[in-house]
N, CA, C and O of each residue as an XYZ file, in Angstrom:
420
protein
N     -73.752      7.848    -17.230
C     -73.041      7.799    -15.988
C     -71.581      7.505    -16.265
O     -71.274      6.672    -17.118
N     -70.650      8.187    -15.545
C     -69.214      8.009    -15.728
C     -68.695      7.030    -14.676
O     -69.142      7.034    -13.530
N     -67.729      6.180    -15.096
C     -67.155      5.252    -14.117
C     -66.341      6.023    -13.072
O     -65.731      7.049    -13.374
N     -66.344      5.518    -11.862
C     -65.581      6.156    -10.794
C     -64.097      5.829    -10.946
O     -63.737      4.698    -11.272
N     -63.251      6.807    -10.712
C     -61.810      6.609    -10.818
C     -61.226      6.493     -9.421
O     -61.547      7.261     -8.514
N     -60.378      5.527     -9.290
C     -59.706      5.357     -8.008
C     -58.488      6.275     -7.991
O     -57.710      6.302     -8.944
N     -58.332      7.007     -6.929
C     -57.203      7.908     -6.788
C     -56.221      7.255     -5.820
O     -56.562      6.932     -4.682
N     -54.998      7.070     -6.301
C     -53.963      6.461     -5.481
C     -53.004      7.565     -5.056
O     -52.421      8.260     -5.888
N     -52.858      7.707     -3.774
C     -51.933      8.692     -3.223
C     -50.888      7.934     -2.415
O     -51.212      7.232     -1.458
N     -49.635      8.087     -2.815
C     -48.568      7.430     -2.077
C     -48.071      8.349     -0.988
O     -48.366      9.544     -0.985
N     -47.312      7.786     -0.060
C     -46.768      8.595      1.027
C     -45.808      9.658      0.496
O     -45.727     10.761      1.038
N     -45.090      9.319     -0.558
C     -44.154     10.285     -1.128
C     -44.897     11.474     -1.711
O     -44.439     12.612     -1.603
N     -46.035     11.214     -2.326
C     -46.825     12.308     -2.896
C     -47.459     13.136     -1.791
O     -47.583     14.354     -1.911
N     -47.858     12.474     -0.719
C     -48.511     13.195      0.368
C     -47.524     14.078      1.121
O     -47.922     15.087      1.705
N     -46.240     13.714      1.117
C     -45.244     14.478      1.850
C     -44.868     15.763      1.141
O     -44.292     16.657      1.761
N     -45.174     15.878     -0.123
C     -44.837     17.086     -0.860
C     -43.601     16.872     -1.711
O     -43.041     15.776     -1.744
N     -43.186     17.901     -2.386
C     -42.017     17.746     -3.259
C     -40.742     17.552     -2.439
O     -40.643     18.028     -1.308
N     -39.784     16.857     -3.011
C     -38.536     16.623     -2.275
C     -37.751     17.925     -2.132
O     -37.904     18.834     -2.947
N     -36.919     18.016     -1.107
C     -36.122     19.232     -0.947
C     -35.094     19.334     -2.073
O     -34.679     18.322     -2.638
N     -34.693     20.548     -2.389
C     -33.704     20.697     -3.476
C     -32.374     20.059     -3.077
O     -31.963     20.095     -1.918
N     -31.728     19.481     -4.069
C     -30.435     18.837     -3.833
C     -29.337     19.886     -3.818
O     -29.219     20.712     -4.723
N     -28.547     19.828     -2.773
C     -27.403     20.734     -2.687
C     -26.145     19.904     -2.899
O     -26.042     18.792     -2.380
N     -25.194     20.429     -3.651
C     -23.974     19.645     -3.875
C     -23.219     19.443     -2.563
O     -23.004     20.381     -1.796
N     -22.828     18.205     -2.331
C     -22.067     17.924     -1.114
C     -20.608     18.314     -1.349
O     -20.099     18.185     -2.463
N     -19.948     18.784     -0.315
C     -18.547     19.180     -0.513
C     -17.679     17.957     -0.799
O     -17.885     16.883     -0.234
N     -16.726     18.140     -1.667
C     -15.811     17.053     -2.012
C     -14.823     16.836     -0.877
O     -14.426     17.790     -0.207
N     -14.425     15.596     -0.657
C     -13.435     15.359      0.406
C     -12.100     16.002      0.034
O     -11.718     16.048     -1.136
N     -11.416     16.485      1.035
C     -10.117     17.104      0.791
C      -9.018     16.182      1.290
O      -9.139     15.574      2.354
N      -7.972     16.085      0.537
C      -6.831     15.259      0.877
C      -5.614     16.159      0.977
O      -5.385     17.020      0.127
N      -4.845     15.947      2.020
C      -3.643     16.758      2.162
C      -2.558     16.204      1.242
O      -2.449     14.996      1.035
N      -1.778     17.099      0.710
C      -0.675     16.687     -0.151
C       0.387     16.008      0.701
O       0.823     16.550      1.716
N       0.794     14.828      0.283
C       1.795     14.068      1.016
C       3.057     14.028      0.173
O       3.060     13.499     -0.939
N       4.115     14.585      0.706
C       5.375     14.607     -0.015
C       6.091     13.261      0.074
O       5.619     12.332      0.729
N       7.221     13.179     -0.588
C       7.975     11.932     -0.616
C       8.401     11.504      0.784
O       8.260     10.339      1.155
N       8.925     12.460      1.563
C       9.423     12.125      2.900
C       8.308     11.617      3.800
O       8.475     10.621      4.504
N       7.153     12.313      3.778
C       6.030     11.892      4.618
C       5.537     10.509      4.221
O       5.256      9.672      5.079
N       5.433     10.273      2.913
C       4.958      8.970      2.436
C       5.954      7.867      2.799
O       5.560      6.778      3.217
N       7.250      8.160      2.635
C       8.272      7.172      2.966
C       8.216      6.814      4.450
O       8.284      5.639      4.809
N       8.093      7.827      5.315
C       8.031      7.567      6.753
C       6.766      6.795      7.129
O       6.814      5.909      7.982
N       5.635      7.123      6.498
C       4.386      6.412      6.786
C       4.488      4.948      6.361
O       4.096      4.051      7.106
N       5.011      4.717      5.173
C       5.158      3.336      4.683
C       6.167      2.561      5.529
O       5.989      1.365      5.759
N       7.223      3.229      5.994
C       8.216      2.570      6.846
C       7.596      2.172      8.180
O       7.885      1.098      8.708
N       6.736      3.045      8.726
C       6.053      2.694      9.978
C       5.073      1.543      9.769
O       4.905      0.710     10.660
N       4.423      1.483      8.600
C       3.466      0.411      8.327
C       4.159     -0.939      8.175
O       3.647     -1.952      8.652
N       5.313     -0.965      7.517
C       6.024     -2.224      7.288
C       7.531     -1.973      7.396
O       8.191     -1.752      6.381
N       8.080     -2.003      8.610
C       9.494     -1.647      8.797
C      10.476     -2.690      8.263
O      11.664     -2.391      8.138
N      10.027     -3.886      7.950
C      10.958     -4.919      7.482
C      11.427     -4.691      6.047
O      12.511     -5.142      5.678
N      10.633     -4.001      5.234
C      11.032     -3.781      3.835
C      12.265     -2.880      3.744
O      13.227     -3.261      3.079
N      12.285     -1.696      4.383
C      13.518     -0.897      4.310
C      14.710     -1.596      4.950
O      15.844     -1.443      4.495
N      14.452     -2.363      6.008
C      15.541     -3.116      6.639
C      16.126     -4.130      5.662
O      17.346     -4.259      5.557
N      15.270     -4.843      4.952
C      15.739     -5.807      3.951
C      16.503     -5.138      2.823
O      17.502     -5.667      2.337
N      16.023     -3.961      2.408
C      16.721     -3.220      1.342
C      18.110     -2.782      1.803
O      19.084     -2.899      1.060
N      18.192     -2.279      3.033
C      19.497     -1.857      3.558
C      20.455     -3.042      3.681
O      21.639     -2.924      3.367
N      19.939     -4.183      4.138
C      20.787     -5.383      4.239
C      21.282     -5.810      2.858
O      22.447     -6.170      2.689
N      20.383     -5.766      1.876
C      20.764     -6.157      0.515
C      21.862     -5.247     -0.016
O      22.850     -5.728     -0.571
N      21.701     -3.950      0.146
C      22.699     -3.001     -0.350
C      24.017     -3.164      0.394
O      25.087     -3.123     -0.214
N      23.941     -3.351      1.720
C      25.164     -3.525      2.505
C      25.948     -4.761      2.105
O      27.166     -4.706      1.935
N      25.240     -5.883      1.955
C      25.909     -7.138      1.577
C      26.470     -7.028      0.163
O      27.572     -7.503     -0.111
N      25.707     -6.399     -0.736
C      26.182     -6.225     -2.115
C      27.441     -5.357     -2.147
O      28.404     -5.687     -2.840
N      27.437     -4.255     -1.404
C      28.615     -3.365     -1.384
C      29.833     -4.090     -0.825
O      30.932     -3.991     -1.371
N      29.626     -4.823      0.270
C      30.757     -5.568      0.854
C      31.248     -6.651     -0.110
O      32.452     -6.890     -0.208
N      30.335     -7.301     -0.814
C      30.730     -8.312     -1.808
C      31.543     -7.718     -2.939
O      32.511     -8.322     -3.402
N      31.150     -6.533     -3.385
C      31.904     -5.866     -4.464
C      33.289     -5.462     -3.972
O      34.272     -5.593     -4.701
N      33.368     -4.968     -2.730
C      34.669     -4.599     -2.164
C      35.580     -5.825     -2.081
O      36.758     -5.756     -2.429
N      35.028     -6.933     -1.622
C      35.822     -8.178     -1.535
C      36.265     -8.637     -2.913
O      37.386     -9.119     -3.073
N      35.400     -8.494     -3.911
C      35.742     -8.887     -5.277
C      36.886     -8.028     -5.808
O      37.808     -8.551     -6.433
N      36.839     -6.721     -5.567
C      37.894     -5.819     -6.037
C      39.227     -6.108     -5.351
O      40.290     -5.953     -5.953
N      39.160     -6.530     -4.083
C      40.388     -6.850     -3.354
C      40.945     -8.215     -3.742
O      42.068     -8.547     -3.364
N      40.195     -9.000     -4.479
C      40.662    -10.314     -4.917
C      40.264    -11.441     -3.985
O      40.713    -12.570     -4.183
N      39.450    -11.188     -2.989
C      39.004    -12.217     -2.057
C      37.745    -12.873     -2.655
O      36.618    -12.547     -2.282
N      37.972    -13.799     -3.587
C      36.853    -14.389     -4.326
C      35.964    -15.262     -3.449
O      34.750    -15.310     -3.646
N      36.559    -15.948     -2.490
C      35.756    -16.807     -1.604
C      34.749    -15.972     -0.808
O      33.570    -16.317     -0.735
N      35.219    -14.882     -0.219
C      34.329    -13.999      0.552
C      33.329    -13.313     -0.378
O      32.171    -13.122     -0.008
N      33.764    -12.945     -1.569
C      32.886    -12.297     -2.541
C      31.722    -13.219     -2.911
O      30.572    -12.782     -2.956
N      32.019    -14.497     -3.177
C      30.960    -15.460     -3.507
C      30.004    -15.659     -2.332
O      28.794    -15.780     -2.525
N      30.543    -15.692     -1.133
C      29.710    -15.827      0.061
C      28.763    -14.627      0.195
O      27.596    -14.789      0.553
N      29.270    -13.431     -0.092
C      28.441    -12.235     -0.001
C      27.367    -12.191     -1.089
O      26.273    -11.677     -0.859
N      27.675    -12.727     -2.273
C      26.654    -12.760     -3.325
C      25.523    -13.725     -2.940
O      24.360    -13.470     -3.252
N      25.855    -14.818     -2.271
C      24.813    -15.734     -1.780
C      24.013    -15.083     -0.659
O      22.798    -15.258     -0.572
N      24.693    -14.339      0.190
C      24.002    -13.616      1.262
C      23.096    -12.534      0.683
O      22.031    -12.249      1.230
N      23.520    -11.940     -0.416
C      22.683    -10.925     -1.077
C      21.380    -11.540     -1.571
O      20.315    -10.936     -1.442
N      21.463    -12.732     -2.133
C      20.254    -13.415     -2.603
C      19.312    -13.684     -1.423
O      18.098    -13.516     -1.543
N      19.873    -14.098     -0.292
C      19.041    -14.323      0.894
C      18.398    -13.018      1.377
O      17.227    -13.000      1.756
N      19.171    -11.930      1.360
C      18.629    -10.634      1.788
C      17.523    -10.160      0.842
O      16.522     -9.596      1.284
N      17.708    -10.390     -0.459
C      16.667    -10.030     -1.416
C      15.416    -10.875     -1.188
O      14.297    -10.367     -1.268
N      15.603    -12.150     -0.906
C      14.459    -13.015     -0.607
C      13.713    -12.537      0.626
O      12.482    -12.537      0.648
N      14.452    -12.128      1.658
C      13.835    -11.595      2.866
C      13.012    -10.346      2.550
O      11.914    -10.165      3.076
N      13.555     -9.489      1.688
C      12.854     -8.264      1.311
C      11.567     -8.588      0.567
O      10.530     -7.983      0.840
N      11.614     -9.522     -0.360
C      10.416     -9.894     -1.125
C       9.362    -10.509     -0.211
O       8.176    -10.206     -0.336
N       9.792    -11.370      0.706
C       8.850    -11.956      1.662
C       8.226    -10.861      2.533
O       7.042    -10.930      2.860
N       9.008     -9.863      2.904
C       8.486     -8.743      3.701
C       7.457     -7.940      2.926
O       6.431     -7.547      3.482
N       7.718     -7.693      1.650
C       6.770     -6.950      0.818
C       5.459     -7.717      0.693
O       4.382     -7.151      0.883
N       5.549     -9.002      0.374
C       4.338     -9.817      0.216
C       3.600     -9.931      1.548
O       2.373     -9.842      1.583
N       4.330    -10.126      2.636
C       3.703    -10.196      3.956
C       2.984     -8.910      4.310
O       1.891     -8.948      4.875
N       3.579     -7.770      3.987
C       2.937     -6.485      4.233
C       1.678     -6.306      3.402
O       0.688     -5.752      3.881
N       1.711     -6.774      2.150
C       0.522     -6.692      1.303
C      -0.597     -7.563      1.852
O      -1.756     -7.148      1.873
N      -0.258     -8.767      2.296
C      -1.268     -9.661      2.863
C      -1.854     -9.059      4.141
O      -3.068     -9.089      4.343
N      -0.997     -8.515      4.999
C      -1.480     -7.906      6.244
C      -2.392     -6.719      5.957
O      -3.407     -6.547      6.631
N      -2.046     -5.898      4.964
C      -2.879     -4.749      4.602
C      -4.224     -5.213      4.059
O      -5.256     -4.618      4.369
N      -4.221     -6.271      3.253
C      -5.465     -6.792      2.694
C      -6.354     -7.336      3.799
O      -7.559     -7.085      3.801
N      -5.784     -8.072      4.729
C      -6.573     -8.627      5.832
C      -7.126     -7.493      6.693
O      -8.282     -7.547      7.115
N      -6.317     -6.471      6.957
C      -6.759     -5.346      7.790
C      -7.887     -4.566      7.118
O      -8.813     -4.115      7.792
N      -7.817     -4.401      5.776
C      -8.847     -3.625      5.084
C     -10.171     -4.379      5.005
O     -11.221     -3.749      4.881
N     -10.152     -5.692      5.072
C     -11.387     -6.480      5.026
C     -12.126     -6.487      6.341
O     -13.317     -6.796      6.380
N     -11.442     -6.151      7.425
C     -12.093     -6.178      8.744
C     -12.825     -4.911      9.037
O     -13.424     -4.777     10.104
């Protein structure tokens, strides 16, 4: 006499073979030029370009004052440039923090 064998049939086996896998289409990304990217980033964080413009403006005025011999005004503008650069850095870091918080939500 032969021992009886238990036959195990799973639901996956009962359903039949799986359907053939078809390659899914790859996502498409539009090419973004420099101007489009610059405008998008400016809309996302408008304080960074503002800080950069202030820094350049104060630096240019400081150099003009230095060339004219107005050393007192030139020194004042160099200190203002440092403040404008600090504002720009704070804006960059603030924008990064805001983007990180937004992406986590």
